[in-house]
Amino acid sequence: MNLEQLTTEQRNEHTMNLDSLNIHEAAVLMNNEDQTVADAVAQALPAIEEAIAKTTASLKAGGRIIYMGAGTSGRLGVLDAAECVPTFGVSPETVVGLIAGGEKAMIHAVEGAEDSLTLGPSDLQNLQLNHKDTVIGIAASGRTPYVIGGLDYAQSVNAATVSLALNLNAIISQHAQTAIEINVGPEFLTGSTRLKSGTAQKMVLNMISTISMIGIGKIYKNLMVDVQPTNEKLVERSKGIIMTATDCSYEVASKTFAAAEQHVKPAIVMILTGVNYADATAKLQQADGFINKTF
């Protein structure tokens, strides 16, 4: 294994003297490095868009988005999956994050888990992976066996496959239908892929999940209309979304929100179209969940 050939493992010529910098100098230098990440991601937009088309198709067909990775890559996938539940009102089974070594690997490294070619397929088999799903294998190095094994198994059951690597000409790209490769250059701290590489990965996962949810009607204009009001802050946010979407008063929003059994989307339809909760729900079903198709 020759890690020196990987961009993510090379030394950054701009940061050779980190241990002699003061706090201000180090912060400015790190911020300068981070500012290059968005431009690097932009270079991969065609592949990212292709991936989003796959994930959106999966969700429309009743399938799932399944992220899988090891270490930081796996944790970022789990994070994005977990945040889809309160943000878009989907079930925890709709967007799933798998990390080599299981839940305990979120906090503690699990020896050998990422080096297994069989653990990835096993994790996907436990999820009963099928042809409606899209599997996204994430690996900064682009060579993680856990991810490779998972992608190969996904292709064997005709699931859609996407790879996300932070090195060009990555090995995992050869095991996916759509290959996203991003070159953020050497890390601020040599080999620490939780830095620029992790930032790039999070940006891509944000795009994949958010734009996929736009594609299945989870958003009205730029509002989170399927947000789950699981605490007082989110209850007030829900009312605010209703007010913004309909230009109604706080009192009307509160009353309609209650009548809609604390569901933002039908509450908006009720106000915009003048129907009751049952009819608003029926309208949304006929419109495949898109508010803008109910009137």
Short mmCIF file of C-alpha atoms in Angstrom, two decimals:
data_model
loop_
_atom_site.label_atom_id
_atom_site.label_comp_id
_atom_site.label_asym_id
_atom_site.label_seq_id
_atom_site.Cartn_x
_atom_site.Cartn_y
_atom_site.Cartn_z
CA MET A 1 0.00 0.00 0.00
CA ASN A 2 1.58 3.28 -1.14
CA LEU A 3 -0.28 6.07 0.65
CA GLU A 4 2.24 8.68 -0.47
CA GLN A 5 0.62 8.70 -3.90
CA LEU A 6 -2.67 9.93 -2.41
CA THR A 7 -3.16 13.70 -2.45
CA THR A 8 -4.84 13.49 0.96
CA GLU A 9 -1.64 12.04 2.43
CA GLN A 10 0.80 14.54 0.96
CA ARG A 11 2.32 17.45 2.85
CA ASN A 12 0.94 20.92 2.25
CA GLU A 13 3.71 23.28 1.17
CA HIS A 14 1.85 26.23 2.69
CA THR A 15 1.73 24.75 6.20
CA MET A 16 5.21 23.37 6.80
CA ASN A 17 5.79 25.43 9.95
CA LEU A 18 2.55 25.06 11.91
CA ASP A 19 4.36 24.52 15.20
CA SER A 20 6.01 27.95 14.98
CA LEU A 21 2.88 29.98 14.20
CA ASN A 22 0.89 32.04 16.70
CA ILE A 23 -2.86 31.55 17.03
CA HIS A 24 -3.77 34.33 14.60
CA GLU A 25 -1.36 33.14 11.94
CA ALA A 26 -2.56 29.53 12.22
CA ALA A 27 -6.24 30.56 12.11
CA VAL A 28 -5.75 32.74 9.03
CA LEU A 29 -3.79 30.02 7.26
CA MET A 30 -6.36 27.35 8.06
CA ASN A 31 -9.20 29.61 6.94
CA ASN A 32 -7.39 30.29 3.66
CA GLU A 33 -7.07 26.56 3.05
CA ASP A 34 -10.75 25.98 3.85
CA GLN A 35 -11.82 28.63 1.33
CA THR A 36 -10.53 26.43 -1.49
CA VAL A 37 -12.95 23.60 -0.69
CA ALA A 38 -16.08 25.02 -2.32
CA ASP A 39 -14.23 25.62 -5.57
CA ALA A 40 -12.96 22.05 -5.54
CA VAL A 41 -16.49 20.73 -4.99
CA ALA A 42 -17.75 22.88 -7.87
CA GLN A 43 -15.47 20.99 -10.24
CA ALA A 44 -17.37 17.79 -9.42
CA LEU A 45 -20.89 19.18 -9.90
CA PRO A 46 -21.71 17.10 -13.01
CA ALA A 47 -21.08 13.85 -11.11
CA ILE A 48 -22.87 15.19 -8.02
CA GLU A 49 -25.91 16.05 -10.12
CA GLU A 50 -25.89 12.55 -11.59
CA ALA A 51 -25.81 11.12 -8.07
CA ILE A 52 -28.75 13.30 -7.02
CA ALA A 53 -30.76 12.05 -9.99
CA LYS A 54 -30.18 8.51 -8.73
CA THR A 55 -31.10 9.25 -5.11
CA THR A 56 -34.20 11.19 -6.11
CA ALA A 57 -35.33 8.32 -8.31
CA SER A 58 -34.81 5.92 -5.41
CA LEU A 59 -36.91 8.02 -3.04
CA LYS A 60 -39.69 8.38 -5.61
CA ALA A 61 -39.74 4.60 -6.05
CA GLY A 62 -40.00 4.01 -2.31
CA GLY A 63 -36.32 3.15 -1.99
CA ARG A 64 -33.62 4.50 0.30
CA ILE A 65 -30.42 6.51 0.30
CA ILE A 66 -27.74 4.49 2.08
CA TYR A 67 -24.41 6.06 2.99
CA MET A 68 -21.50 3.85 3.96
CA GLY A 69 -17.97 4.65 5.04
CA ALA A 70 -15.33 4.24 7.72
CA GLY A 71 -13.98 6.72 10.25
CA THR A 72 -14.76 10.37 9.50
CA SER A 73 -16.38 9.41 6.18
CA GLY A 74 -18.75 7.03 7.92
CA ARG A 75 -19.54 9.49 10.70
CA LEU A 76 -20.45 12.20 8.22
CA GLY A 77 -22.81 9.81 6.45
CA VAL A 78 -24.48 8.88 9.73
CA LEU A 79 -24.78 12.58 10.62
CA ASP A 80 -26.45 13.53 7.35
CA ALA A 81 -28.83 10.57 7.59
CA ALA A 82 -29.81 11.41 11.17
CA GLU A 83 -30.52 15.05 10.34
CA CYS A 84 -32.89 14.14 7.52
CA VAL A 85 -35.46 12.86 10.02
CA PRO A 86 -36.27 16.14 11.82
CA THR A 87 -35.53 18.36 8.82
CA PHE A 88 -37.66 16.61 6.22
CA GLY A 89 -40.05 14.48 8.28
CA VAL A 90 -38.86 11.20 6.79
CA SER A 91 -38.52 7.93 8.68
CA PRO A 92 -35.09 6.85 9.96
CA GLU A 93 -35.21 4.09 7.34
CA THR A 94 -35.39 6.53 4.40
CA VAL A 95 -31.82 7.83 4.65
CA VAL A 96 -29.48 5.41 6.39
CA GLY A 97 -25.88 5.84 7.50
CA LEU A 98 -23.60 2.81 7.86
CA ILE A 99 -20.19 3.05 9.49
CA ALA A 100 -17.61 0.26 9.50
CA GLY A 101 -17.71 -1.28 12.96
CA GLY A 102 -21.26 -0.24 13.76
CA GLU A 103 -22.58 2.36 16.19
CA LYS A 104 -19.66 2.06 18.62
CA ALA A 105 -17.36 3.20 15.79
CA MET A 106 -19.04 6.61 15.93
CA ILE A 107 -16.96 7.31 19.05
CA HIS A 108 -14.23 4.69 19.20
CA ALA A 109 -12.17 3.22 16.37
CA VAL A 110 -12.97 -0.43 15.67
CA GLU A 111 -9.83 -2.31 14.70
CA GLY A 112 -9.87 -3.88 11.24
CA ALA A 113 -13.47 -2.95 10.41
CA GLU A 114 -12.63 -0.69 7.48
CA ASP A 115 -10.22 -3.25 6.03
CA SER A 116 -12.91 -5.92 5.65
CA LEU A 117 -14.34 -6.64 2.21
CA THR A 118 -17.13 -8.75 3.73
CA LEU A 119 -18.40 -6.41 6.45
CA GLY A 120 -19.91 -3.95 3.95
CA PRO A 121 -21.99 -6.59 2.15
CA SER A 122 -23.08 -7.99 5.51
CA ASP A 123 -24.29 -4.60 6.70
CA LEU A 124 -26.25 -4.10 3.47
CA GLN A 125 -27.74 -7.57 3.65
CA ASN A 126 -28.98 -6.75 7.17
CA LEU A 127 -30.80 -3.78 5.63
CA GLN A 128 -32.31 -6.05 2.96
CA LEU A 129 -30.83 -3.89 0.22
CA ASN A 130 -32.81 -3.98 -3.01
CA HIS A 131 -32.89 -2.54 -6.52
CA LYS A 132 -34.87 0.53 -5.45
CA ASP A 133 -32.06 1.79 -3.20
CA THR A 134 -29.01 3.94 -3.89
CA VAL A 135 -25.79 3.15 -2.04
CA ILE A 136 -23.23 5.94 -1.66
CA GLY A 137 -19.77 4.73 -0.67
CA ILE A 138 -17.69 7.45 0.99
CA ALA A 139 -13.91 7.23 1.39
CA ALA A 140 -11.50 10.15 1.53
CA SER A 141 -8.65 7.87 0.46
CA GLY A 142 -10.80 6.31 -2.26
CA ARG A 143 -9.59 2.81 -1.41
CA THR A 144 -11.44 1.62 1.73
CA PRO A 145 -12.22 -2.14 1.46
CA TYR A 146 -15.40 -1.81 3.56
CA VAL A 147 -16.77 0.58 0.95
CA ILE A 148 -15.55 -1.42 -2.03
CA GLY A 149 -17.19 -4.60 -0.73
CA GLY A 150 -20.44 -2.72 -0.13
CA LEU A 151 -20.51 -1.14 -3.58
CA ASP A 152 -19.83 -4.47 -5.25
CA TYR A 153 -22.64 -6.13 -3.32
CA ALA A 154 -25.00 -3.24 -4.15
CA GLN A 155 -24.32 -3.70 -7.85
CA SER A 156 -24.99 -7.42 -7.53
CA VAL A 157 -28.58 -6.69 -6.42
CA ASN A 158 -29.02 -3.94 -9.04
CA ALA A 159 -29.08 -1.09 -6.55
CA ALA A 160 -27.80 2.25 -7.85
CA THR A 161 -24.24 3.01 -6.73
CA VAL A 162 -22.28 6.21 -6.15
CA SER A 163 -18.75 6.68 -4.86
CA LEU A 164 -17.37 9.79 -3.16
CA ALA A 165 -13.59 10.08 -2.94
CA LEU A 166 -11.21 12.93 -2.12
CA ASN A 167 -8.52 11.65 -4.46
CA LEU A 168 -8.55 11.54 -8.24
CA ASN A 169 -8.44 8.18 -10.04
CA ALA A 170 -9.74 6.55 -6.87
CA ILE A 171 -10.11 2.79 -6.61
CA ILE A 172 -13.71 3.03 -5.37
CA SER A 173 -14.61 4.93 -8.54
CA GLN A 174 -14.15 1.66 -10.42
CA HIS A 175 -16.83 0.03 -8.26
CA ALA A 176 -19.67 2.55 -8.73
CA GLN A 177 -21.93 3.64 -11.56
CA THR A 178 -21.39 7.30 -10.68
CA ALA A 179 -18.00 8.40 -9.35
CA ILE A 180 -17.59 11.69 -7.51
CA GLU A 181 -13.93 12.65 -7.14
CA ILE A 182 -12.86 15.88 -5.46
CA ASN A 183 -9.32 17.20 -5.15
CA VAL A 184 -9.04 19.59 -2.20
CA GLY A 185 -5.27 19.28 -2.18
CA PRO A 186 -3.06 18.27 0.76
CA GLU A 187 -4.57 18.82 4.20
CA PHE A 188 -3.67 21.71 6.53
CA LEU A 189 -2.41 19.01 8.90
CA THR A 190 -0.82 16.21 6.89
CA GLY A 191 -3.16 13.25 6.46
CA SER A 192 -5.94 14.63 8.68
CA THR A 193 -8.85 14.04 6.34
CA ARG A 194 -11.39 15.25 8.90
CA LEU A 195 -10.36 18.75 7.75
CA LYS A 196 -10.75 19.86 4.11
CA SER A 197 -11.71 16.39 2.93
CA GLY A 198 -14.38 16.12 5.62
CA THR A 199 -15.68 19.58 4.79
CA ALA A 200 -15.97 18.65 1.12
CA GLN A 201 -17.74 15.40 1.98
CA LYS A 202 -20.27 17.20 4.15
CA MET A 203 -20.95 19.73 1.41
CA VAL A 204 -21.63 16.96 -1.09
CA LEU A 205 -23.85 14.99 1.29
CA ASN A 206 -25.77 18.18 2.10
CA MET A 207 -26.44 18.65 -1.61
CA ILE A 208 -27.44 15.05 -2.19
CA SER A 209 -29.93 14.80 0.66
CA THR A 210 -31.38 18.32 0.43
CA ILE A 211 -31.86 18.43 -3.35
CA SER A 212 -33.26 14.89 -3.32
CA MET A 213 -35.83 16.01 -0.77
CA ILE A 214 -36.71 18.98 -2.98
CA GLY A 215 -37.35 16.44 -5.71
CA ILE A 216 -39.98 14.58 -3.69
CA GLY A 217 -41.92 17.61 -2.46
CA LYS A 218 -40.43 18.02 1.01
CA ILE A 219 -39.82 21.74 0.44
CA TYR A 220 -42.13 24.62 -0.52
CA LYS A 221 -40.24 27.52 -2.08
CA ASN A 222 -37.26 27.47 0.31
CA LEU A 223 -39.15 26.42 3.45
CA MET A 224 -38.87 23.19 5.48
CA VAL A 225 -42.54 22.30 5.30
CA ASP A 226 -42.13 18.74 6.57
CA VAL A 227 -40.16 19.73 9.67
CA GLN A 228 -41.06 17.67 12.73
CA PRO A 229 -42.09 19.88 15.69
CA THR A 230 -40.43 17.74 18.36
CA ASN A 231 -39.68 20.57 20.79
CA GLU A 232 -40.89 24.06 21.68
CA LYS A 233 -38.42 25.76 19.35
CA LEU A 234 -39.55 23.65 16.41
CA VAL A 235 -43.22 24.25 17.21
CA GLU A 236 -42.60 27.99 16.97
CA ARG A 237 -40.51 27.52 13.83
CA SER A 238 -43.39 25.54 12.31
CA LYS A 239 -45.81 28.39 12.98
CA GLY A 240 -43.32 30.83 11.51
CA ILE A 241 -43.05 28.74 8.35
CA ILE A 242 -46.84 28.74 8.01
CA MET A 243 -46.93 32.53 8.44
CA THR A 244 -44.17 33.03 5.87
CA ALA A 245 -45.72 30.68 3.31
CA THR A 246 -49.23 32.14 3.57
CA ASP A 247 -48.70 35.69 4.83
CA CYS A 248 -51.14 35.00 7.66
CA SER A 249 -51.11 36.18 11.28
CA TYR A 250 -49.59 34.30 14.20
CA GLU A 251 -53.09 33.59 15.51
CA VAL A 252 -54.26 32.07 12.23
CA ALA A 253 -51.07 30.05 11.92
CA SER A 254 -51.41 28.68 15.46
CA LYS A 255 -55.07 27.78 15.03
CA THR A 256 -54.54 26.10 11.67
CA PHE A 257 -51.42 24.29 12.88
CA ALA A 258 -53.48 22.78 15.69
CA ALA A 259 -56.30 21.86 13.32
CA ALA A 260 -53.75 20.15 11.06
CA GLU A 261 -52.57 18.02 13.99
CA GLN A 262 -49.26 19.91 14.02
CA HIS A 263 -48.40 19.18 10.40
CA VAL A 264 -47.00 22.21 8.62
CA LYS A 265 -47.63 21.16 5.03
CA PRO A 266 -51.43 20.57 5.22
CA ALA A 267 -51.78 23.68 7.38
CA ILE A 268 -50.31 25.74 4.55
CA VAL A 269 -52.61 24.12 2.00
CA MET A 270 -55.61 24.72 4.27
CA ILE A 271 -54.89 28.43 4.40
CA LEU A 272 -53.92 28.85 0.73
CA THR A 273 -56.88 26.89 -0.66
CA GLY A 274 -59.51 27.37 2.06
CA VAL A 275 -60.13 23.67 2.69
CA ASN A 276 -60.23 21.58 5.85
CA TYR A 277 -57.51 19.24 7.09
CA ALA A 278 -58.91 16.12 5.42
CA ASP A 279 -59.25 17.85 2.05
CA ALA A 280 -55.78 19.40 2.36
CA THR A 281 -54.31 15.97 3.01
CA ALA A 282 -56.15 14.57 -0.01
CA LYS A 283 -54.88 17.42 -2.19
CA LEU A 284 -51.31 16.72 -1.10
CA GLN A 285 -51.66 13.03 -1.85
CA GLN A 286 -52.93 13.82 -5.34
CA ALA A 287 -50.03 16.25 -5.82
CA ASP A 288 -47.40 13.72 -4.67
CA GLY A 289 -46.64 15.93 -1.68
CA PHE A 290 -45.91 19.12 -3.63
CA ILE A 291 -47.69 22.13 -2.14
CA ASN A 292 -47.31 24.14 -5.35
CA LYS A 293 -49.34 21.52 -7.22
CA THR A 294 -52.37 21.75 -4.90
CA PHE A 295 -53.68 25.04 -6.28
#
